[in-house]
PDB file of C-alpha atoms in Angstrom:
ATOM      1  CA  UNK A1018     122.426 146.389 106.961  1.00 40.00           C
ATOM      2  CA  UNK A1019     124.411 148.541 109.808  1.00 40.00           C
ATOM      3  CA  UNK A1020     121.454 148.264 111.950  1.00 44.00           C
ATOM      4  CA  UNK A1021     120.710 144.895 112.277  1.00 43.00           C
ATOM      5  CA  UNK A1022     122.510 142.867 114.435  1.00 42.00           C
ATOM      6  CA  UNK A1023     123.335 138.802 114.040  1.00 39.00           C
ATOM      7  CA  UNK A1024     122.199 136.466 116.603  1.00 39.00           C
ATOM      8  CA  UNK A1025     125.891 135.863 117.724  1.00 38.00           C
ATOM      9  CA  UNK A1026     126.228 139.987 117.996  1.00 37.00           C
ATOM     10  CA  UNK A1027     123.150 139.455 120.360  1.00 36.00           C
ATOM     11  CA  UNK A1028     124.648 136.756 123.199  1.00 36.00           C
ATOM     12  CA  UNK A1029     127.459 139.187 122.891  1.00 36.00           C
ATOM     13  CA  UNK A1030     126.137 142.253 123.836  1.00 37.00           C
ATOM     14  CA  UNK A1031     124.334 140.615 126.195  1.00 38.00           C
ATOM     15  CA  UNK A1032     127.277 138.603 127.985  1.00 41.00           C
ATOM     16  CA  UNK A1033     129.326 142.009 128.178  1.00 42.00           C
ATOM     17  CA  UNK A1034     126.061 144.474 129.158  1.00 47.00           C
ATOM     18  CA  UNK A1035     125.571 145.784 126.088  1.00 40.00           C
ATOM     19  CA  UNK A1036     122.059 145.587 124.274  1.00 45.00           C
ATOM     20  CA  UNK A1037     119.458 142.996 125.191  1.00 54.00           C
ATOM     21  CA  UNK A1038     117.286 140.764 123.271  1.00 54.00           C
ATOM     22  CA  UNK A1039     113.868 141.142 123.192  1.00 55.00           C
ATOM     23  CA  UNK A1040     113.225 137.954 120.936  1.00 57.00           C
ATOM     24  CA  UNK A1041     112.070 134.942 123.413  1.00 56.00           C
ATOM     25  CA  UNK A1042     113.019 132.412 120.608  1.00 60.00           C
ATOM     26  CA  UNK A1043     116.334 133.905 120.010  1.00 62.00           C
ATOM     27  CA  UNK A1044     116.981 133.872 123.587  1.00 63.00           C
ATOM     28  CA  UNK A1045     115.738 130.534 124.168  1.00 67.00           C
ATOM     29  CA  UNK A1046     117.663 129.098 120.955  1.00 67.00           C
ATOM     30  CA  UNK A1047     121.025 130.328 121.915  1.00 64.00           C
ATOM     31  CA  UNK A1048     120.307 129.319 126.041  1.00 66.00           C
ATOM     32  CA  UNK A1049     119.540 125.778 124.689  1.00 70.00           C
ATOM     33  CA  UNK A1050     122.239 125.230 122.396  1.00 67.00           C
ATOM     34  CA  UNK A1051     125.405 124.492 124.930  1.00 66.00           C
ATOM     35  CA  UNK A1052     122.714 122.490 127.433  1.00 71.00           C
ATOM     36  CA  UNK A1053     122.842 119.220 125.124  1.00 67.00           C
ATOM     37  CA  UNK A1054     126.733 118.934 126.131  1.00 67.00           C
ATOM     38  CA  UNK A1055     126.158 118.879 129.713  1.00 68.00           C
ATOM     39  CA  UNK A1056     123.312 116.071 129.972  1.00 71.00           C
ATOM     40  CA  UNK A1057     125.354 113.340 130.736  1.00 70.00           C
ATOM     41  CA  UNK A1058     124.295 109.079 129.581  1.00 73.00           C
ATOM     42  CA  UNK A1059     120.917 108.141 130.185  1.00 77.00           C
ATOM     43  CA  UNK A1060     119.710 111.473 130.692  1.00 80.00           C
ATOM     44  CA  UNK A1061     116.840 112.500 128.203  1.00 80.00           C
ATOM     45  CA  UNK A1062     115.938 116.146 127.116  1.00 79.00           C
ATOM     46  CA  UNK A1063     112.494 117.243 125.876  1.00 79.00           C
ATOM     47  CA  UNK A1064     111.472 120.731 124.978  1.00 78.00           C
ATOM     48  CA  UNK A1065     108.049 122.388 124.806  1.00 79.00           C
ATOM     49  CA  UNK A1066     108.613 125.917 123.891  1.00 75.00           C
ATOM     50  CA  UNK A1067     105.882 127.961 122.798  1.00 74.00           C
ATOM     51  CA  UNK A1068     106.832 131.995 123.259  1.00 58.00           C
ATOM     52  CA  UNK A1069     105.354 133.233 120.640  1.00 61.00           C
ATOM     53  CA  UNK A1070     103.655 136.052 120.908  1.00 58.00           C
ATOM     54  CA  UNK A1071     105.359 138.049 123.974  1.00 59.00           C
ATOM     55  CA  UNK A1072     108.779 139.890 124.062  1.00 63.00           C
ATOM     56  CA  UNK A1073     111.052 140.211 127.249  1.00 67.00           C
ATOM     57  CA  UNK A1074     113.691 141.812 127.290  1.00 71.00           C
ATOM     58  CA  UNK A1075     116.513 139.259 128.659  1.00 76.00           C
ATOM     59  CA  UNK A1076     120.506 138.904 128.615  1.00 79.00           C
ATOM     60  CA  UNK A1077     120.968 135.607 126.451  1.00 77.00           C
ATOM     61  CA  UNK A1078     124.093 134.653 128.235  1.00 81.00           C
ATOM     62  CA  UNK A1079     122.321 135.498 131.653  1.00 87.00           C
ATOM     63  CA  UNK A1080     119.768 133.208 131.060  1.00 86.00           C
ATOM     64  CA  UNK A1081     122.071 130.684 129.498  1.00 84.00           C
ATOM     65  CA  UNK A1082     124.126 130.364 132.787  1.00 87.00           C
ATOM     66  CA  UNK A1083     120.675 129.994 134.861  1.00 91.00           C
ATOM     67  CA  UNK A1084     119.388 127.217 132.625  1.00 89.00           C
ATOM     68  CA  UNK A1085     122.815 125.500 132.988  1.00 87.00           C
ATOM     69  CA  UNK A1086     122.882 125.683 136.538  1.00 89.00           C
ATOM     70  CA  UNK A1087     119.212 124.128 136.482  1.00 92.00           C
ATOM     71  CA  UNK A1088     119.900 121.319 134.081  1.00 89.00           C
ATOM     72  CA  UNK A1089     123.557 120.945 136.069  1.00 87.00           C
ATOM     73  CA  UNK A1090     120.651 120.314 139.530  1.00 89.00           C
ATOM     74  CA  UNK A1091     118.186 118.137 137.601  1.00 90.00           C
ATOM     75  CA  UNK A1092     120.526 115.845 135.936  1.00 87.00           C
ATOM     76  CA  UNK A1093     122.149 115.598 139.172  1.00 86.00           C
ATOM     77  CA  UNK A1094     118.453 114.589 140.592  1.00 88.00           C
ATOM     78  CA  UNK A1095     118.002 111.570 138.101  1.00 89.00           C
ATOM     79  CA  UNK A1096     121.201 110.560 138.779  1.00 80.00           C
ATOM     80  CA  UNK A1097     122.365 108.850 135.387  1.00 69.00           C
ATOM     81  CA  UNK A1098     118.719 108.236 134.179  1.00 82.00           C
ATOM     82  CA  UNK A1099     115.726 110.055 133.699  1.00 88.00           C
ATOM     83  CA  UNK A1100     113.901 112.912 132.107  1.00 91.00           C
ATOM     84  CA  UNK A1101     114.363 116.313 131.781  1.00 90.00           C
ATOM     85  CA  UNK A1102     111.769 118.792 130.208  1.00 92.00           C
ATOM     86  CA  UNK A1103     111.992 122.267 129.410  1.00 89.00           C
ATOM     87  CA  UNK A1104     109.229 124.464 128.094  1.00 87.00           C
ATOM     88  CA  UNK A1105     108.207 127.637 127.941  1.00 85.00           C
ATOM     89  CA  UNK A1106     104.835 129.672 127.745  1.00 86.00           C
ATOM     90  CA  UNK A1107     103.152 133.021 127.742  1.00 83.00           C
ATOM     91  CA  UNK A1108     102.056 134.181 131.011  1.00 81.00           C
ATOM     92  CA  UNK A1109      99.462 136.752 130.640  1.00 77.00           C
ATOM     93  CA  UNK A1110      99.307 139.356 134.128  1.00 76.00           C
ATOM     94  CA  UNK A1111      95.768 138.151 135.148  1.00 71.00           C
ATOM     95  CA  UNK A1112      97.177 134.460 135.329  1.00 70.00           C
ATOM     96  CA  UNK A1113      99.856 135.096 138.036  1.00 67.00           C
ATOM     97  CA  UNK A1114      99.528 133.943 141.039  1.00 67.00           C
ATOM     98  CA  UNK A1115      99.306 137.684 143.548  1.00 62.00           C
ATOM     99  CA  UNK A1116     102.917 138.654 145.245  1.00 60.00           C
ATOM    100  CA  UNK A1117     103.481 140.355 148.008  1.00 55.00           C
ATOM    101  CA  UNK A1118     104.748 143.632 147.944  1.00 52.00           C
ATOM    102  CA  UNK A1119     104.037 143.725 143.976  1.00 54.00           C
ATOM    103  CA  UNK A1120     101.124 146.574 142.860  1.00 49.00           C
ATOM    104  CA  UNK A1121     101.890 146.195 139.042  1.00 58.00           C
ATOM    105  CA  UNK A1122     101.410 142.459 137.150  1.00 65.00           C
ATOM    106  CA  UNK A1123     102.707 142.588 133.593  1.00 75.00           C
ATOM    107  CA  UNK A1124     102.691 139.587 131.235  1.00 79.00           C
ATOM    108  CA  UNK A1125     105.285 137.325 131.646  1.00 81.00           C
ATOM    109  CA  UNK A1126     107.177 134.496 129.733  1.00 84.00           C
ATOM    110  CA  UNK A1127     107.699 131.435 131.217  1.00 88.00           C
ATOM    111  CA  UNK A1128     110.576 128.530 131.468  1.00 90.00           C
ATOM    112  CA  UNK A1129     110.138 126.080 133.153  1.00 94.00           C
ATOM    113  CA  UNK A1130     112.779 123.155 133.706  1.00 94.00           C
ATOM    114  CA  UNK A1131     111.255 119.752 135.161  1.00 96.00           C
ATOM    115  CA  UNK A1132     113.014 116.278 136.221  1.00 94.00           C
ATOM    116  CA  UNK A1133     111.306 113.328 137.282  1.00 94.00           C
ATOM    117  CA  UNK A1134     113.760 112.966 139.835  1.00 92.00           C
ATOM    118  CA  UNK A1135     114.751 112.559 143.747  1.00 91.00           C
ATOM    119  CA  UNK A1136     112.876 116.023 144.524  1.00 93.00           C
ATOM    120  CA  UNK A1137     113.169 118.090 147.753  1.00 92.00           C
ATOM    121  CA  UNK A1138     111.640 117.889 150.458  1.00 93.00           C
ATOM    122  CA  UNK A1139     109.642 121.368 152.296  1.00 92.00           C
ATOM    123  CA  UNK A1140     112.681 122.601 154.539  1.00 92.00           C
ATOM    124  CA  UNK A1141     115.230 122.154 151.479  1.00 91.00           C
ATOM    125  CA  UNK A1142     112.742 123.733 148.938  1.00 92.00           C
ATOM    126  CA  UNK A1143     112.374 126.382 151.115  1.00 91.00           C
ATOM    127  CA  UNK A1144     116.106 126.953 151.838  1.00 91.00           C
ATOM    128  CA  UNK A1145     116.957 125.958 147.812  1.00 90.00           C
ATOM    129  CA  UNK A1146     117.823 129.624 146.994  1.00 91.00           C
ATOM    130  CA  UNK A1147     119.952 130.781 149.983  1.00 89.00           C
ATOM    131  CA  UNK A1148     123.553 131.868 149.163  1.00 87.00           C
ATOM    132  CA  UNK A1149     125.890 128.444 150.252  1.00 86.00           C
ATOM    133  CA  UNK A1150     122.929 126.394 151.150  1.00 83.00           C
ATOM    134  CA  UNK A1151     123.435 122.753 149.657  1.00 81.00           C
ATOM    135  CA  UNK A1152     122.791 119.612 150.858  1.00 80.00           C
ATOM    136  CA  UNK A1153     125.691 117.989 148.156  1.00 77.00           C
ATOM    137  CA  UNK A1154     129.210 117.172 149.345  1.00 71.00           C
ATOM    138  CA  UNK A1155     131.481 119.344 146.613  1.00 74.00           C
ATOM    139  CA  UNK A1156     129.246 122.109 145.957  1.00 73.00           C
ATOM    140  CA  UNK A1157     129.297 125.589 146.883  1.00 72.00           C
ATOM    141  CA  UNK A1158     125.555 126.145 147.090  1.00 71.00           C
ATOM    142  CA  UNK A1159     125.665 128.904 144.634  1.00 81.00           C
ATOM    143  CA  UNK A1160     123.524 127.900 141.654  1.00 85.00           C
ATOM    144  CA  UNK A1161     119.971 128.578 142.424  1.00 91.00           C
ATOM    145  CA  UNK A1162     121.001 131.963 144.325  1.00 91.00           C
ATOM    146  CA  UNK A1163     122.221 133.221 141.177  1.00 92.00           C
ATOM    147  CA  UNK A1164     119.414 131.945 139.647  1.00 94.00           C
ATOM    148  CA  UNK A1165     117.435 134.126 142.048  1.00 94.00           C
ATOM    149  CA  UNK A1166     119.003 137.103 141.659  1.00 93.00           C
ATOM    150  CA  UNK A1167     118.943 136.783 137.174  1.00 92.00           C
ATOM    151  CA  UNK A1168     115.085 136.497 137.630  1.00 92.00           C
ATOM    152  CA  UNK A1169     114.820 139.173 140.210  1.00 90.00           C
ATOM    153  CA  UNK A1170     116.718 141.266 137.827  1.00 88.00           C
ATOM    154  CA  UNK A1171     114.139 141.093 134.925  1.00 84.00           C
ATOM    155  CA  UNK A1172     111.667 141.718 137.713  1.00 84.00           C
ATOM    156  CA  UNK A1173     110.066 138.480 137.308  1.00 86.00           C
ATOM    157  CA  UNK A1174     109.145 135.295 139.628  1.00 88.00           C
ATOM    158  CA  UNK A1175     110.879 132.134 140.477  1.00 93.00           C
ATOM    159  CA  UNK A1176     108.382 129.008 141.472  1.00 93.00           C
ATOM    160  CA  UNK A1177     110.122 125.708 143.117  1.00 95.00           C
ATOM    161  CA  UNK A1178     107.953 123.139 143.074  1.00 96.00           C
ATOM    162  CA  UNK A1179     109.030 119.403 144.042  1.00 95.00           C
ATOM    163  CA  UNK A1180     108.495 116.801 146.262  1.00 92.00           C
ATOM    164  CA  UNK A1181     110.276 113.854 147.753  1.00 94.00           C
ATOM    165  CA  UNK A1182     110.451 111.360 145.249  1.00 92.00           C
ATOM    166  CA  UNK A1183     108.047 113.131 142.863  1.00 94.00           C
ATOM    167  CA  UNK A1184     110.878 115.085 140.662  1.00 94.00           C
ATOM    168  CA  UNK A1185     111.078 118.937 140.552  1.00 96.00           C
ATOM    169  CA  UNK A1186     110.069 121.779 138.348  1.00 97.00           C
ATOM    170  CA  UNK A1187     111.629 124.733 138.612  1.00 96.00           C
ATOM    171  CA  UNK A1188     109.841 127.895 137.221  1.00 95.00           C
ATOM    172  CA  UNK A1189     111.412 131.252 135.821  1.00 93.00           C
ATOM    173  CA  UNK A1190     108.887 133.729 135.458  1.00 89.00           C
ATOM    174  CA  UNK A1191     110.465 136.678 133.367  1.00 86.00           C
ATOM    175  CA  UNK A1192     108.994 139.679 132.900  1.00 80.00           C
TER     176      UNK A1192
END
């Protein structure tokens, strides 16, 4: 039919600005598809994805780019060996944590990317998101900025937790 559109039309749109998805597994199908590639040996990938029941309205290739940059840091964090989980969940408004500034909680879905990894400790988790902040040698420190700014863009939350050899988890809250 005309008015339905394929799941390729969908990345797309979405990679040039035109329409959006508002299908969490579509999204989360099409994000996870090129992330297999980039693993590296020894690395292991599990997923937990459960988005079933709420819609956000995301870019696919948007969100592709921020999940590559965040299995790009956590593969780089196990360092040739290790696990890496991804999952996603509903996030209903009462659940959220309160942020400052914000008078309106909606329901969110989650993704959440974990490594059993190095981890970071307070002053670099705190820093993690600046523009050029890295602590690595041929990086530009641009990767979890950008990350920033996608999940500002869909008005949602991003959570860093980690701790010195205790891995990291990295949560995008999307609204």
């Amino acid at each position: 039919a005309a008015g339905r559109r394929g799941p390729r039309e969908v990345v797309h749109r979405g990679a040039r600005g035109g329409r959006l998805t508002r299908r969490p597994r579509h999204a989360m199908g099409y994000a996870l598809a090129s992330l297999a590639r980039n693993l590296g040996a020894g690395a292991r990938l599990t997923l937990f994805l459960r988005v079933d029941r709420l819609a956000f309205r995301i870019d696919v290739a948007q969100l592709q780019g921020a999940l590559l940059h965040l299995v790009t840091n956590a593969r780089e964090s196990i360092q040739g060996g290790g696990l890496i989980r991804i999952g996603t969940r509903n996030l209903r408004a009462q659940d959220l944590e309160p942020d400052p500034g914000v008078n309106e909680f909606a329901d969110h879905v989650e993704v959440a990317i974990a490594d059993n990894g190095s981890g970071m400790e307070s002053e670099i988790r705190r820093r993690a998101v600046e523009p050029f902040f890295t602590t690595k040698t041929a990086a530009a420190g641009l990767g979890l900025s950008v990350v920033h700014g996608f999940v500002s863009q869909t008005r949602g939350h991003l959570v860093i937790e980690s701790g010195v050899n205790h891995g990291t988890t990295v949560r995008l809250q999307l609204q």
